Amino acid sequence: MRDRPPDVPGRPDQPEMHWMDDDAGPVVRAYAVTGGRVRPVAGGFDLVAFVVSRVTDAALPIHLSPEQRAILAASAEPLSVAEVAAKLNLALGVIRVLLGDLLAANLISMYEPPAARRHDEDILKAVVNGLRAL
């Protein structure tokens, strides 16, 4: 008789594990939150770009997911994309997809700080050369 493999959380033959994590609570896969999408429908979202909600709690559309509602609530004050992901404890890829939906629906505004803009390639080469000279 073969030895049984050790108990692994989340295995279908263990009904007591029903998508629960002792520390985090209910576990939902990222593709379920984004509907299987991995790219935002609108916009490109740099980590340091600021997100600001354009609606109040009273004016929220009813079709929004709980995660989108949480993003809008969190971004009542300007937050960076990275801060939104950290505050909601969601993966950055998930946040970018959800932000794309909100941007397409005109529910958020995005602001990229001047320091986050792409630098000229010559400047970057000069910085690398300067660092190598050290």
Short mmCIF file of C-alpha atoms in Angstrom, two decimals:
data_model
loop_
_atom_site.label_atom_id
_atom_site.label_comp_id
_atom_site.label_asym_id
_atom_site.label_seq_id
_atom_site.Cartn_x
_atom_site.Cartn_y
_atom_site.Cartn_z
CA MET A 1 0.00 0.00 0.00
CA ARG A 2 1.33 3.43 -0.95
CA ASP A 3 1.78 6.14 1.63
CA ARG A 4 -0.74 8.94 1.44
CA PRO A 5 0.71 12.37 0.57
CA PRO A 6 0.77 14.86 3.42
CA ASP A 7 -2.31 17.02 3.89
CA VAL A 8 -2.10 20.04 1.63
CA PRO A 9 -4.43 23.00 2.31
CA GLY A 10 -6.99 23.60 -0.41
CA ARG A 11 -7.05 20.06 -1.80
CA PRO A 12 -10.52 19.10 -3.08
CA ASP A 13 -10.51 15.89 -1.03
CA GLN A 14 -10.36 17.99 2.15
CA PRO A 15 -13.80 19.62 2.44
CA GLU A 16 -12.91 21.44 5.66
CA MET A 17 -10.48 23.70 3.78
CA HIS A 18 -13.14 25.53 1.70
CA TRP A 19 -11.08 28.45 0.43
CA MET A 20 -10.08 29.65 3.87
CA ASP A 21 -6.71 30.78 5.10
CA ASP A 22 -6.24 30.98 8.85
CA ASP A 23 -4.47 34.34 8.72
CA ALA A 24 -6.10 36.02 5.72
CA GLY A 25 -9.67 34.72 5.82
CA PRO A 26 -11.45 33.82 2.58
CA VAL A 27 -9.09 33.31 -0.33
CA VAL A 28 -10.12 34.33 -3.85
CA ARG A 29 -7.82 33.79 -6.79
CA ALA A 30 -6.65 36.89 -8.65
CA TYR A 31 -8.17 35.76 -11.94
CA ALA A 32 -11.58 35.58 -10.25
CA VAL A 33 -11.30 39.22 -9.15
CA THR A 34 -10.27 40.42 -12.61
CA GLY A 35 -12.49 38.12 -14.64
CA GLY A 36 -9.44 36.37 -16.07
CA ARG A 37 -7.96 39.58 -17.48
CA VAL A 38 -4.29 40.40 -17.00
CA ARG A 39 -4.11 43.79 -18.75
CA PRO A 40 -6.07 46.95 -17.98
CA VAL A 41 -8.63 48.06 -20.56
CA ALA A 42 -7.51 51.67 -20.24
CA GLY A 43 -4.37 53.44 -19.14
CA GLY A 44 -0.90 52.46 -18.10
CA PHE A 45 -0.28 52.54 -14.39
CA ASP A 46 3.16 53.35 -13.06
CA LEU A 47 3.75 52.42 -9.43
CA VAL A 48 4.14 56.04 -8.38
CA ALA A 49 1.22 57.44 -10.39
CA PHE A 50 -1.47 58.95 -8.19
CA VAL A 51 -5.05 57.71 -8.18
CA VAL A 52 -7.88 60.02 -7.13
CA SER A 53 -11.55 59.05 -6.97
CA ARG A 54 -13.91 61.26 -8.96
CA VAL A 55 -17.10 60.12 -7.17
CA THR A 56 -18.48 60.16 -3.65
CA ASP A 57 -19.84 57.15 -1.79
CA ALA A 58 -23.38 58.31 -2.49
CA ALA A 59 -22.79 58.44 -6.26
CA LEU A 60 -21.20 54.99 -6.69
CA PRO A 61 -22.62 52.90 -9.52
CA ILE A 62 -24.23 49.67 -8.32
CA HIS A 63 -22.37 47.44 -10.80
CA LEU A 64 -18.98 47.86 -9.09
CA SER A 65 -17.23 44.95 -7.42
CA PRO A 66 -16.34 45.15 -3.72
CA GLU A 67 -12.68 45.59 -4.70
CA GLN A 68 -13.50 48.51 -7.00
CA ARG A 69 -15.59 50.11 -4.26
CA ALA A 70 -12.65 49.70 -1.88
CA ILE A 71 -10.32 51.35 -4.41
CA LEU A 72 -12.67 54.33 -4.74
CA ALA A 73 -12.99 54.64 -0.97
CA ALA A 74 -9.23 54.42 -0.46
CA SER A 75 -8.49 56.94 -3.20
CA ALA A 76 -10.73 59.71 -1.87
CA GLU A 77 -7.35 61.25 -1.06
CA PRO A 78 -4.56 60.89 -3.66
CA LEU A 79 -2.70 57.59 -3.32
CA SER A 80 -0.04 56.01 -5.47
CA VAL A 81 -0.87 52.80 -7.32
CA ALA A 82 1.54 50.95 -5.02
CA GLU A 83 -0.18 52.38 -1.92
CA VAL A 84 -3.60 51.31 -3.21
CA ALA A 85 -2.31 47.76 -3.73
CA ALA A 86 -0.80 47.70 -0.24
CA LYS A 87 -3.85 49.22 1.42
CA LEU A 88 -6.23 46.72 -0.19
CA ASN A 89 -3.78 43.82 0.17
CA LEU A 90 -4.22 42.88 -3.50
CA ALA A 91 -1.61 42.02 -6.09
CA LEU A 92 -0.37 44.90 -8.20
CA GLY A 93 -1.53 43.22 -11.41
CA VAL A 94 -5.06 42.92 -10.03
CA ILE A 95 -5.05 46.57 -8.96
CA ARG A 96 -3.91 47.67 -12.42
CA VAL A 97 -6.75 45.76 -14.12
CA LEU A 98 -9.34 47.17 -11.70
CA LEU A 99 -7.93 50.69 -12.08
CA GLY A 100 -8.22 50.32 -15.85
CA ASP A 101 -11.91 49.52 -15.46
CA LEU A 102 -12.43 52.51 -13.18
CA LEU A 103 -10.51 54.82 -15.51
CA ALA A 104 -12.53 53.65 -18.52
CA ALA A 105 -15.73 54.35 -16.54
CA ASN A 106 -14.40 57.85 -15.69
CA LEU A 107 -14.61 57.12 -11.96
CA ILE A 108 -10.96 57.92 -11.18
CA SER A 109 -8.30 60.34 -12.34
CA MET A 110 -4.65 59.43 -12.74
CA TYR A 111 -1.77 61.83 -12.17
CA GLU A 112 1.81 60.94 -12.91
CA PRO A 113 4.33 62.97 -10.88
CA PRO A 114 7.01 64.72 -12.94
CA ALA A 115 9.76 62.50 -11.50
CA ALA A 116 7.99 59.39 -12.79
CA ARG A 117 8.03 60.52 -16.42
CA ARG A 118 10.34 58.61 -18.72
CA HIS A 119 13.81 60.06 -18.82
CA ASP A 120 15.82 60.72 -21.89
CA GLU A 121 18.01 57.74 -22.77
CA ASP A 122 21.13 59.92 -22.90
CA ILE A 123 20.58 61.09 -19.33
CA LEU A 124 20.19 57.51 -18.11
CA LYS A 125 23.37 56.46 -19.92
CA ALA A 126 25.22 59.36 -18.34
CA VAL A 127 24.03 58.30 -14.88
CA VAL A 128 25.11 54.69 -15.47
CA ASN A 129 28.51 55.83 -16.75
CA GLY A 130 28.90 58.08 -13.72
CA LEU A 131 28.09 55.23 -11.37
CA ARG A 132 30.57 52.95 -13.12
CA ALA A 133 33.27 55.60 -12.74
CA LEU A 134 32.89 55.43 -8.96
#
